[in-house]
CSV table of C-alpha atoms in Angstrom, one decimal:
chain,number,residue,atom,x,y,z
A,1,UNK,CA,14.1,-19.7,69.6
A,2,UNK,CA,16.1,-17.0,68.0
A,3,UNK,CA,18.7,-14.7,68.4
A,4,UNK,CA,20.3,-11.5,67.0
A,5,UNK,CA,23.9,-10.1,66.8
A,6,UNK,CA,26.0,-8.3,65.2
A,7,UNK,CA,29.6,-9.5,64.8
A,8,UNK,CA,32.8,-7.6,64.6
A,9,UNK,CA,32.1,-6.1,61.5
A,10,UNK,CA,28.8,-4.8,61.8
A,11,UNK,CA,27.1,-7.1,59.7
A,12,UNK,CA,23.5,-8.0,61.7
A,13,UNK,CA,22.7,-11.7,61.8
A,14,UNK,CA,19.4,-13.6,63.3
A,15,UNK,CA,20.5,-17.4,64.3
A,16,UNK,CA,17.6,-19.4,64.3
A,17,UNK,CA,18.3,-23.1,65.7
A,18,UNK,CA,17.3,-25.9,65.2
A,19,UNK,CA,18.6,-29.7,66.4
A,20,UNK,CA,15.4,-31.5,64.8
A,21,UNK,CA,16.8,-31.2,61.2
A,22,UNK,CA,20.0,-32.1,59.3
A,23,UNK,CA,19.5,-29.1,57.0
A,24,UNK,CA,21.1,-25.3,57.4
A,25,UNK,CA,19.6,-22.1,55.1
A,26,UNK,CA,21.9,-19.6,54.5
A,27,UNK,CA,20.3,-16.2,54.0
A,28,UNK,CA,21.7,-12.6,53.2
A,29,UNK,CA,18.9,-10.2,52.3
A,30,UNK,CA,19.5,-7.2,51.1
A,31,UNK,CA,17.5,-3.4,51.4
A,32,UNK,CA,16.8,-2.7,48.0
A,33,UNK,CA,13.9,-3.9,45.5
A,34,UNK,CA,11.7,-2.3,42.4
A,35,UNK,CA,10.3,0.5,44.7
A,36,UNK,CA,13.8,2.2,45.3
A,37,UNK,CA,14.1,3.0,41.5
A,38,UNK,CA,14.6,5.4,39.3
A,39,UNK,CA,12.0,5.2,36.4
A,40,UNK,CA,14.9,5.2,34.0
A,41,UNK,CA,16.1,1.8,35.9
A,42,UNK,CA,12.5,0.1,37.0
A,43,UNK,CA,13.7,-3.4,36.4
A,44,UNK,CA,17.4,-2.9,37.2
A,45,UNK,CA,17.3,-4.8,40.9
A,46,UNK,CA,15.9,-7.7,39.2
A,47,UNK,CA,18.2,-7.5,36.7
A,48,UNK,CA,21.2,-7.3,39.0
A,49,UNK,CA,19.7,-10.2,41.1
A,50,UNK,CA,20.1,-12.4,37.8
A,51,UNK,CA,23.6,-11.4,36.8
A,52,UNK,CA,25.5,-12.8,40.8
A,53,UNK,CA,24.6,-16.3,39.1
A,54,UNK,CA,26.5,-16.0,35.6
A,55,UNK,CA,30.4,-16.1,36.9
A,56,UNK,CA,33.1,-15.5,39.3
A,57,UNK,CA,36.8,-15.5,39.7
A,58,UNK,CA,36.6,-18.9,41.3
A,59,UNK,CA,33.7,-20.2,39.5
A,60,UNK,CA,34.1,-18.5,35.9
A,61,UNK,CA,30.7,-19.8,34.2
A,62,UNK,CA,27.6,-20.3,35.0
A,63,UNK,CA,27.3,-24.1,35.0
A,64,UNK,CA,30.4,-23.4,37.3
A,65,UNK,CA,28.5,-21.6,39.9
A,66,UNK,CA,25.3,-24.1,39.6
A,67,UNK,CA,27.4,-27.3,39.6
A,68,UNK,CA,28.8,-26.4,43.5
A,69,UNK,CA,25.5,-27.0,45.2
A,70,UNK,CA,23.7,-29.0,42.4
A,71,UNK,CA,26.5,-32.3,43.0
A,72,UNK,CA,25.7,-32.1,46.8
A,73,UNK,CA,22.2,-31.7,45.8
A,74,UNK,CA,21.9,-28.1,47.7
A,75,UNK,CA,19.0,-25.8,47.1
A,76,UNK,CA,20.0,-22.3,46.2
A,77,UNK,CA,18.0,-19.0,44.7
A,78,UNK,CA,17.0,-15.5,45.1
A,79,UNK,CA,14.0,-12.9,44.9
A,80,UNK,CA,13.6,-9.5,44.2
A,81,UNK,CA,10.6,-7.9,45.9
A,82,UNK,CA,9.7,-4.6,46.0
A,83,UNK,CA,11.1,-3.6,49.2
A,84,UNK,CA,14.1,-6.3,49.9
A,85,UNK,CA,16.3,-8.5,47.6
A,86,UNK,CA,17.7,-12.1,49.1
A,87,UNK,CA,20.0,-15.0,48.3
A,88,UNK,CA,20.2,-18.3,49.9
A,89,UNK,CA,21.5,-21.5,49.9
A,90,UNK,CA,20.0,-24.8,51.7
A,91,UNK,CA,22.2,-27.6,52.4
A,92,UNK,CA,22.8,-30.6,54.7
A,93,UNK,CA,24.5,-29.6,57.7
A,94,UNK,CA,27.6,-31.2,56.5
A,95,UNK,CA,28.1,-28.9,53.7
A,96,UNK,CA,27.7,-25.2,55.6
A,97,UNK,CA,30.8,-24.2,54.3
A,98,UNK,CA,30.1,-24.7,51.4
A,99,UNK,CA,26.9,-22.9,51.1
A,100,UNK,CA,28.8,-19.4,53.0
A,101,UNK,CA,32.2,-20.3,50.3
A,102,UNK,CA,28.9,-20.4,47.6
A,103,UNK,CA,26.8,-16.8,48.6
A,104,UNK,CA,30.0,-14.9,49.4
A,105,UNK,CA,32.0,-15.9,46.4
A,106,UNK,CA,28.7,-14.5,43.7
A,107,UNK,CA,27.7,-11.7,46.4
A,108,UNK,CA,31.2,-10.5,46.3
A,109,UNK,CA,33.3,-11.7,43.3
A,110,UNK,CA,31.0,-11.9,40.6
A,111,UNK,CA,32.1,-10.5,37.2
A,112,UNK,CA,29.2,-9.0,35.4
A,113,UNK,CA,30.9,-9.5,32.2
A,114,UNK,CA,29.2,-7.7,29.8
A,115,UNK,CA,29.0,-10.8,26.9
A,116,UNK,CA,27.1,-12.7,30.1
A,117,UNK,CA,24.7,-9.6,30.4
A,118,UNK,CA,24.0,-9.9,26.8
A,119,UNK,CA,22.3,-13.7,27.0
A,120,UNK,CA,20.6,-12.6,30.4
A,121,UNK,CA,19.1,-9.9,28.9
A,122,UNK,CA,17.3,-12.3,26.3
A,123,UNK,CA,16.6,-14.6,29.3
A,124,UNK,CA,14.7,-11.9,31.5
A,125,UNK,CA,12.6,-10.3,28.3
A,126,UNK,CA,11.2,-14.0,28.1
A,127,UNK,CA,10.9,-13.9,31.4
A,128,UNK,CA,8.8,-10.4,30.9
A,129,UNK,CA,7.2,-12.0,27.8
A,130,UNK,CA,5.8,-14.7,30.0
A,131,UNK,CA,4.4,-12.7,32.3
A,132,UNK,CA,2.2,-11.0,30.5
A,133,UNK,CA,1.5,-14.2,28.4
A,134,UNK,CA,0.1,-15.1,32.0
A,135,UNK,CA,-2.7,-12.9,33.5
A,136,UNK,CA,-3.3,-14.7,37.0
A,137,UNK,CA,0.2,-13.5,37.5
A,138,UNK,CA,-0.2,-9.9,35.9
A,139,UNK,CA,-3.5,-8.8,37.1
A,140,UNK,CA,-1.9,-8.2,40.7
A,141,UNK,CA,0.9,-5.7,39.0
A,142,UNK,CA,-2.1,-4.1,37.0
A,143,UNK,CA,-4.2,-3.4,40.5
A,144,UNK,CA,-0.9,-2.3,41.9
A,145,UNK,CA,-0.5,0.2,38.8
A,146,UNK,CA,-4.2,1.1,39.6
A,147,UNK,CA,-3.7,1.9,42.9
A,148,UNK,CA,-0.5,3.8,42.8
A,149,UNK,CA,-0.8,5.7,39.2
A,150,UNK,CA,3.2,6.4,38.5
A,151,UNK,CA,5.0,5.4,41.5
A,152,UNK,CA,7.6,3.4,41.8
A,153,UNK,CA,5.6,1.1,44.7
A,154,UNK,CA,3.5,0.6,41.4
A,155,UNK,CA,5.9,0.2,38.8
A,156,UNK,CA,6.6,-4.1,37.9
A,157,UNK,CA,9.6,-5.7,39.5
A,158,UNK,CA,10.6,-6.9,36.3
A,159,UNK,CA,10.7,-3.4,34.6
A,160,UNK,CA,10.0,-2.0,31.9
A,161,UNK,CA,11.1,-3.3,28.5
A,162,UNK,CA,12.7,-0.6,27.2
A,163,UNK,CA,14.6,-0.3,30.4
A,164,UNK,CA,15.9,-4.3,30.0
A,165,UNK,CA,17.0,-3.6,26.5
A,166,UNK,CA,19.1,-0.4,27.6
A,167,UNK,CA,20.8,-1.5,30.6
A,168,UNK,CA,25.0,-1.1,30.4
A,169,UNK,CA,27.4,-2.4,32.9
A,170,UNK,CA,28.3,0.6,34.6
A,171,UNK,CA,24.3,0.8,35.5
A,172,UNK,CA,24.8,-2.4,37.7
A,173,UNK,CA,27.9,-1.6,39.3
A,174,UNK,CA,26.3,1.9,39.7
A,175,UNK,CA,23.6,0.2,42.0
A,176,UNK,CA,25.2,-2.4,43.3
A,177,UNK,CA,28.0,0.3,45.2
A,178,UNK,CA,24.7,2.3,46.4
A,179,UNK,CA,23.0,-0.3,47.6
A,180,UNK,CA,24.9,-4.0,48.3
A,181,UNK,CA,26.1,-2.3,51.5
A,182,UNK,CA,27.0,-3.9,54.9
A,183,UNK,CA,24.8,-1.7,56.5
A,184,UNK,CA,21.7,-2.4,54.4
A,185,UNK,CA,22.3,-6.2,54.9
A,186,UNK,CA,21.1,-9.0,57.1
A,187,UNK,CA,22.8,-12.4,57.4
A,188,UNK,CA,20.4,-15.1,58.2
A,189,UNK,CA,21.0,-19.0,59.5
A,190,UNK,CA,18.3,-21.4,60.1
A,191,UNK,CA,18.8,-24.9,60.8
A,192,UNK,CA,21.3,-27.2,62.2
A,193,UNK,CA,24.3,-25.5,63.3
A,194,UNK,CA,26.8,-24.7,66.1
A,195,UNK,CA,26.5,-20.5,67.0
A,196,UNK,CA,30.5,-20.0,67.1
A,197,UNK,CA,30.9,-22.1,64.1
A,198,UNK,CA,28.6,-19.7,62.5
A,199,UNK,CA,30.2,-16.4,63.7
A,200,UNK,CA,33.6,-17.2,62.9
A,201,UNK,CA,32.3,-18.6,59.2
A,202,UNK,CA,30.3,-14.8,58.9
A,203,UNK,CA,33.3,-13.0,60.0
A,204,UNK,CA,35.5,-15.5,57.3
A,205,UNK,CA,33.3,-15.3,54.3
A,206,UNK,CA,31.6,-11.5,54.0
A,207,UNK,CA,34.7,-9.7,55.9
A,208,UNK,CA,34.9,-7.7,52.5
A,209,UNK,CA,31.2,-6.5,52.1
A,210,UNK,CA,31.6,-3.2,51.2
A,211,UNK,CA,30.8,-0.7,53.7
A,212,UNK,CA,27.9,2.5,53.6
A,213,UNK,CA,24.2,2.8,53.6
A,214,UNK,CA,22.1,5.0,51.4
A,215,UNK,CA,19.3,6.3,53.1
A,216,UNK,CA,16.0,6.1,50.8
A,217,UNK,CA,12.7,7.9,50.6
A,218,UNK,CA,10.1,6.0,49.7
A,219,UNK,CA,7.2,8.2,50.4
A,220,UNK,CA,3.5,6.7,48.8
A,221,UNK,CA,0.7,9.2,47.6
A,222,UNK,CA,-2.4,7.5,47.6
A,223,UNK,CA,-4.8,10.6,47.4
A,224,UNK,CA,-7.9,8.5,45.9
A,225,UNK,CA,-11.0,10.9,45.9
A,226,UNK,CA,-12.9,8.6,43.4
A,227,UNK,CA,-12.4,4.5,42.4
A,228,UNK,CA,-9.9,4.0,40.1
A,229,UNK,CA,-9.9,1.6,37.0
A,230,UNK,CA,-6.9,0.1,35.1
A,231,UNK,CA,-7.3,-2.4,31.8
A,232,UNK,CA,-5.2,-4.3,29.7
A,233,UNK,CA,-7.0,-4.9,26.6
A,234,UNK,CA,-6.3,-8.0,25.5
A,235,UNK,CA,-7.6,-11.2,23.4
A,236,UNK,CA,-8.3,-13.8,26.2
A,237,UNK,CA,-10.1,-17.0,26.5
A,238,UNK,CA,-11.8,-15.4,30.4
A,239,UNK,CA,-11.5,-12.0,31.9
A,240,UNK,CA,-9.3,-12.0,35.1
A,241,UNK,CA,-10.4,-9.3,37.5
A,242,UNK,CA,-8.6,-7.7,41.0
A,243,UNK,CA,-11.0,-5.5,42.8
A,244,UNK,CA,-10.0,-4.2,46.4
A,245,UNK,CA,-9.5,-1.4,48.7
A,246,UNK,CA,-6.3,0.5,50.1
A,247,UNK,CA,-5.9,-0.6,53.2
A,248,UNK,CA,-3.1,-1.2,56.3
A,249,UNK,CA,0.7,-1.9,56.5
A,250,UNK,CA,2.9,-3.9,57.7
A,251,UNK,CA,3.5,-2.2,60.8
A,252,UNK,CA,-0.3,-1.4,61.9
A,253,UNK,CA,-2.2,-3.3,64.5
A,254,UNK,CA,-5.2,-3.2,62.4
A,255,UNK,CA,-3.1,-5.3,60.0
A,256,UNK,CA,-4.6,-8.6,62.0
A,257,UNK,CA,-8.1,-7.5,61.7
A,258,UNK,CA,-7.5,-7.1,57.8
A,259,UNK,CA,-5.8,-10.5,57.5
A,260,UNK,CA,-8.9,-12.2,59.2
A,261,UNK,CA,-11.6,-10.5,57.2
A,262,UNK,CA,-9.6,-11.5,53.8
A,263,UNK,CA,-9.8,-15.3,55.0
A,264,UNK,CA,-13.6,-14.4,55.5
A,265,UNK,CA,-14.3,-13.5,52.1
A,266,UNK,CA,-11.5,-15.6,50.3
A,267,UNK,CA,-9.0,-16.9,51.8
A,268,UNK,CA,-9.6,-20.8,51.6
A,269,UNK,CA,-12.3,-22.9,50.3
A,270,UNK,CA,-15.0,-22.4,52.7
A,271,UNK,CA,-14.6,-18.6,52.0
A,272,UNK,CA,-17.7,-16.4,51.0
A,273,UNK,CA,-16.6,-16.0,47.2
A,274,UNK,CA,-14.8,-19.3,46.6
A,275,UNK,CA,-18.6,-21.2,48.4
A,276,UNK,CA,-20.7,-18.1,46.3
A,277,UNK,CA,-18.9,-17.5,43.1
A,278,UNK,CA,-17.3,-20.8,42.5
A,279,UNK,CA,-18.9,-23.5,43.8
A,280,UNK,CA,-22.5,-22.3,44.3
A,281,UNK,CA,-22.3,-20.7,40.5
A,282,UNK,CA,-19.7,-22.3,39.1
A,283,UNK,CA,-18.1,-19.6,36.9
A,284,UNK,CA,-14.5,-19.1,38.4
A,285,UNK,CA,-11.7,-21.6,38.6
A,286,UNK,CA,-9.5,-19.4,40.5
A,287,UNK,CA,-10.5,-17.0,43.0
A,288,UNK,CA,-9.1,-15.4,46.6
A,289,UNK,CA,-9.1,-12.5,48.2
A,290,UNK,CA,-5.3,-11.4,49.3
A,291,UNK,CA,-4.1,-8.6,52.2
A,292,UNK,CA,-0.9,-7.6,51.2
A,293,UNK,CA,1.6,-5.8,53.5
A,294,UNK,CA,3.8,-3.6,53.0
A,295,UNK,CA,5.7,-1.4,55.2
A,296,UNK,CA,4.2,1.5,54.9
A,297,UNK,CA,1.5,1.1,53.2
A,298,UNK,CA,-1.5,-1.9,52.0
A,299,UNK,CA,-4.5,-3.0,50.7
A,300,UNK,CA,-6.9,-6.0,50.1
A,301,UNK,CA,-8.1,-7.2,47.0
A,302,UNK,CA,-9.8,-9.9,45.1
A,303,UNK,CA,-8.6,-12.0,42.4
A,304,UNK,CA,-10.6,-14.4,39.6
A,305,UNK,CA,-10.9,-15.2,36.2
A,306,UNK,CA,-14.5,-15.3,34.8
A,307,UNK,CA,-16.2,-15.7,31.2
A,308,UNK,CA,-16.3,-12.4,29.8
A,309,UNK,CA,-20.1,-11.9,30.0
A,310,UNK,CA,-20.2,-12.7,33.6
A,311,UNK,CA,-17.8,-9.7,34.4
A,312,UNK,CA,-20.5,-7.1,35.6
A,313,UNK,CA,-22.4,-10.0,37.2
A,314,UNK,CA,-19.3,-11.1,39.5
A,315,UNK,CA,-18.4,-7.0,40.3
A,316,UNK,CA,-21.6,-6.5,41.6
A,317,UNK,CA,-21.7,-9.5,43.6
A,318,UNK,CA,-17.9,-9.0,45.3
A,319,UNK,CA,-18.9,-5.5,46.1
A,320,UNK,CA,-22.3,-6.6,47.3
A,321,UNK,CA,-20.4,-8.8,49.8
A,322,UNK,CA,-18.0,-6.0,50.6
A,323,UNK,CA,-20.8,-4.2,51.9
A,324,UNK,CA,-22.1,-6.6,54.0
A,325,UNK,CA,-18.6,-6.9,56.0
A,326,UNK,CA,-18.8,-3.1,55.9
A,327,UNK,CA,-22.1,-3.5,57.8
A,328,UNK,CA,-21.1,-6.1,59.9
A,329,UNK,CA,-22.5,-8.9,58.6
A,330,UNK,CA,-19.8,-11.1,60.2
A,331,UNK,CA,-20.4,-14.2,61.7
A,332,UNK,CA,-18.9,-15.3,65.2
A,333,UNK,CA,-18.4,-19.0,63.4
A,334,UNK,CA,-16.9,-16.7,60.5
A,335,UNK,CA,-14.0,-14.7,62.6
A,336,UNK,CA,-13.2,-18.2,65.0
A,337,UNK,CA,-12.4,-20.4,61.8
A,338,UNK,CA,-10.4,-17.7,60.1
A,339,UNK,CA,-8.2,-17.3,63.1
A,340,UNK,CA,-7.7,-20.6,63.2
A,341,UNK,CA,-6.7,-20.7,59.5
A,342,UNK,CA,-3.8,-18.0,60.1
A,343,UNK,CA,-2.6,-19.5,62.9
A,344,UNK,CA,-2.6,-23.1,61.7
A,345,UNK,CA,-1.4,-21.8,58.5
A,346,UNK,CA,1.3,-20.1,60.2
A,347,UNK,CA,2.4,-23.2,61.5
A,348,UNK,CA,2.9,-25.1,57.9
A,349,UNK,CA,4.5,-22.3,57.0
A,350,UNK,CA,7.0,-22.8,59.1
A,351,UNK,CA,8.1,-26.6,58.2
A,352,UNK,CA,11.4,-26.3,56.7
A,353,UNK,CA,14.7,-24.1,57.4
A,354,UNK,CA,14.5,-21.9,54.3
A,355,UNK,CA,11.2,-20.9,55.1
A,356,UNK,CA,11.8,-20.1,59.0
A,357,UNK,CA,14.8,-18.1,57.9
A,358,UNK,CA,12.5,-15.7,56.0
A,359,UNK,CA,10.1,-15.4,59.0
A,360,UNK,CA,12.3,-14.4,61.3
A,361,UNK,CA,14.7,-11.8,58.5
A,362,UNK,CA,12.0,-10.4,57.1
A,363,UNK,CA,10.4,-9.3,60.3
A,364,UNK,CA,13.5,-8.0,61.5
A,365,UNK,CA,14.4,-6.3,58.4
A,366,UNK,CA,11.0,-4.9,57.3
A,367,UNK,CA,9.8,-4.0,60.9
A,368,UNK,CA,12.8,-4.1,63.2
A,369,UNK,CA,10.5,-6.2,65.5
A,370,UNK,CA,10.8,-9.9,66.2
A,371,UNK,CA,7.5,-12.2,66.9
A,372,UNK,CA,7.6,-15.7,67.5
A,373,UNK,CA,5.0,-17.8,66.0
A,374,UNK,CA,3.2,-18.2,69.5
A,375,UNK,CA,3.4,-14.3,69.9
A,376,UNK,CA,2.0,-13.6,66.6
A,377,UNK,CA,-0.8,-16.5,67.1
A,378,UNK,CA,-1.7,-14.6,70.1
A,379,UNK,CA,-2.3,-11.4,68.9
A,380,UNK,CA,-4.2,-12.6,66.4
A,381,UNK,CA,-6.7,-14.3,69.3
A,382,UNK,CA,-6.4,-10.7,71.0
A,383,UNK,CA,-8.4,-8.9,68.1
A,384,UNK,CA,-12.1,-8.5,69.0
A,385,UNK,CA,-14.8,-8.6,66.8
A,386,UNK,CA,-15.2,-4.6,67.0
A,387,UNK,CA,-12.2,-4.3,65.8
A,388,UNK,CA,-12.8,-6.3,62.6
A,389,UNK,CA,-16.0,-4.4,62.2
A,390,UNK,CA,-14.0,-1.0,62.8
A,391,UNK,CA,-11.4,-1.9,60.0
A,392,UNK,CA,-14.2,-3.2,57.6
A,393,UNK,CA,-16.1,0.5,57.7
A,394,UNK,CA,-12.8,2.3,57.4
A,395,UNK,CA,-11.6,0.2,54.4
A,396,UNK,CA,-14.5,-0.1,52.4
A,397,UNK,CA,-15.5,3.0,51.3
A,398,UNK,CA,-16.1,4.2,47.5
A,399,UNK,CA,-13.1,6.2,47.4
A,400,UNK,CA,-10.5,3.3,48.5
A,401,UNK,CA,-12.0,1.2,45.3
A,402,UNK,CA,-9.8,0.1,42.2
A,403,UNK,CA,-10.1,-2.1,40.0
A,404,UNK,CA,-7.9,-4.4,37.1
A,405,UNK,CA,-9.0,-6.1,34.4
A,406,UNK,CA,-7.6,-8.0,31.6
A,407,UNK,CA,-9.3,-8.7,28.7
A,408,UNK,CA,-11.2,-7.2,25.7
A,409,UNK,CA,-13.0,-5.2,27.6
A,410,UNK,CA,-13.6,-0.9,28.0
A,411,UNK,CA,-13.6,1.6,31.2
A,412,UNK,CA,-16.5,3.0,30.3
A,413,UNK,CA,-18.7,-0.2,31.2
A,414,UNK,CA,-17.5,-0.1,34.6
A,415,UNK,CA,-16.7,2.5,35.9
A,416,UNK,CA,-20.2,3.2,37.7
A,417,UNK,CA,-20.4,0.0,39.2
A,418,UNK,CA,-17.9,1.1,41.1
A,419,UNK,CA,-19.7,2.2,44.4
A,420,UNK,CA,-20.2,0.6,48.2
């Protein structure tokens, strides 16, 4: 059960209760993530997301803002995505004040003092640092930056270097009037809690969000006419690959379709490439094969590590396999087990507060359409095997194709693999 108002302010707020739990999240999300940049700030909502933790009026340092919830051992952190930023805290019941005194106070008051940007800055280039240092992570940002050339959609959350070194005060306070706005914000309660108790705690704590909304155009080009291919050469003990196709959004019905057909090929451990490329051959520690969703826009790809000779060997065979979904070589066992796997991993998903506060806001906010869990199982029951077979021909096609690789290896080897 859910429910959505908006209180006296405007601010929009999903209550999701809950009397089988002492624990409450506290969520505001917020509209604004990578894909909303400038190229001169890529990096700069990640950035900002950092800084809301480094000092208040009330709560001056750091260690002042992490002690509140860390002595009632709370859970508090946030996440910038491409298309949405969020806070939260998690608490026991007991403490909800607390948790809305906590997000208002470094949502609202925060400093930004520009010594306290200095350190961060040196925290977030390690942070950049490590992720290149770490190609599982990276090779999905290098397929992005494959499929959307030099968009923002394909630019890194984290930025780019040069930006992180350059950024000044009056940059953050820039974005954060255009964008921390009640009207691009959701707040967010999961848990234990009392629905008047939680209005009248809303109204108390984020009366003072600042008021506007900047309408954004976030249109995505994605005029592929041939595959595309995007390498990182560098010295590595494996090769880590992403191949895939542009696909769906978020808001599509064929989205369900694509979801099931990515469990088929590697979503789980009785998958077709984790049974074929792992166990059967034994050259891949890692592998799966993703759908990602976004709103407007999506695609599916697949994601290993492999010994550098084996690279061609393992292209062939992913886009061998491609083409056998293509031509509807899909078993009836095949499609029953993989909706079984989304809807039973829908339901583990859901075990805890924090993570049933992002189910329900992220719908709402990226969609403006609420399903339940029991809704959502049943549409995925409603899709017929034709229509799997119909998304599989329109997706897989030679055009749709890119491709990431890191490791020391050159375009030129690839690039006529590249056909289905």
């Amino acid at each position: 059960m859910y429910k959505k108002i908006i209180l006296k302010n405007g601010l929009k707020t999903i209550f999701v209760p809950s009397n089988n739990t002492d624990i409450v999240t506290v969520m505001m999300i917020f509209g604004v993530g990578s894909r909303y940049e400038k190229k001169e700030e890529n990096g700069i909502s990640h950035f900002l997301e950092h800084l809301f933790f480094k000092g208040t009026k009330k709560r001056p340092t750091q260690k002042d803002i992490a002690i509140t919830l860390d002595s009632i051992g709370g859970i508090y952190n946030a996440f910038t995505s491409k298309e949405y930023t969020y806070y939260f805290a998690k608490v026991d019941k007991s403490y909800l004040e607390l948790a809305f005194d906590f997000l208002s106070d470094i949502l609202l008051n925060s400093k930004f003092e520009e010594k306290e940007m200095e350190k961060e800055r040196g925290v977030i280039l390690q942070e950049y640092n490590m992720y290149l240092d770490t190609p599982i992570s990276y090779i999905g940002d290098l397929f992005e930056e494959s499929l959307y050339d030099d968009q923002p959609i394909g630019w890194s959350v984290i930025g780019k270097k040069e930006n992180i070194k350059r950024f000044k005060r009056e940059d953050f306070l820039s974005y954060l009037n255009r964008y921390y706005l009640l009207e691009n914000a959701m707040l967010v309660l999961a848990g234990n809690f009392k629905e008047k108790e939680m209005i009248n705690l809303a109204l108390k704590y984020f009366k003072n969000l600042k008021r506007g909304f900047k309408k954004n155009e976030k249109i995505i080009s994605q005029n592929n006419i041939k595959p595309k291919i995007k390498i990182m050469q560098k010295k590595t003990d494996q090769t880590h690959i992403s191949i895939g196709v542009k696909g769906y959004n978020l808001n599509s019905k064929e989205k369900y379709a694509q979801e099931i057909i990515s469990v088929i090929l590697g979503g789980n451990m009785s998958s077709r490439f984790f049974q074929k490329i792992r166990t059967k051959l034994g050259i891949s520690y890692y592998i799966y094969t993703s759908s990602v969703l976004y709103t407007d826009h999506g695609y599916l790809t697949t994601s290993l590590g492999v010994p550098h000779e084996k690279v061609k060997e393992v292209i062939k065979l992913i886009l061998k396999e491609y083409k056998n979904v293509k031509d509807g070589k899909i078993l009836p066992e095949e499609i029953k087990m993989a909706k079984e796997y989304l809807k039973g991993n829908l339901t583990l998903s859901l075990d805890n507060s924090e993570s049933e506060a992002r189910f329900y806001a992220f719908q709402e906010f990226l969609t403006d359409k609420i399903l339940t869990p029991d809704q959502l199982k049943k549409e995925i029951d409603n899709i017929a095997t034709e229509d799997i077979k119909k998304v599989a021909k329109e997706i897989f096609k030679k055009e749709n194709l890119n491709l990431a690789i890191i490791g020391p290896q050159k375009e030129n080897d690839f690039l006529n693999l590249l056909k289905i």
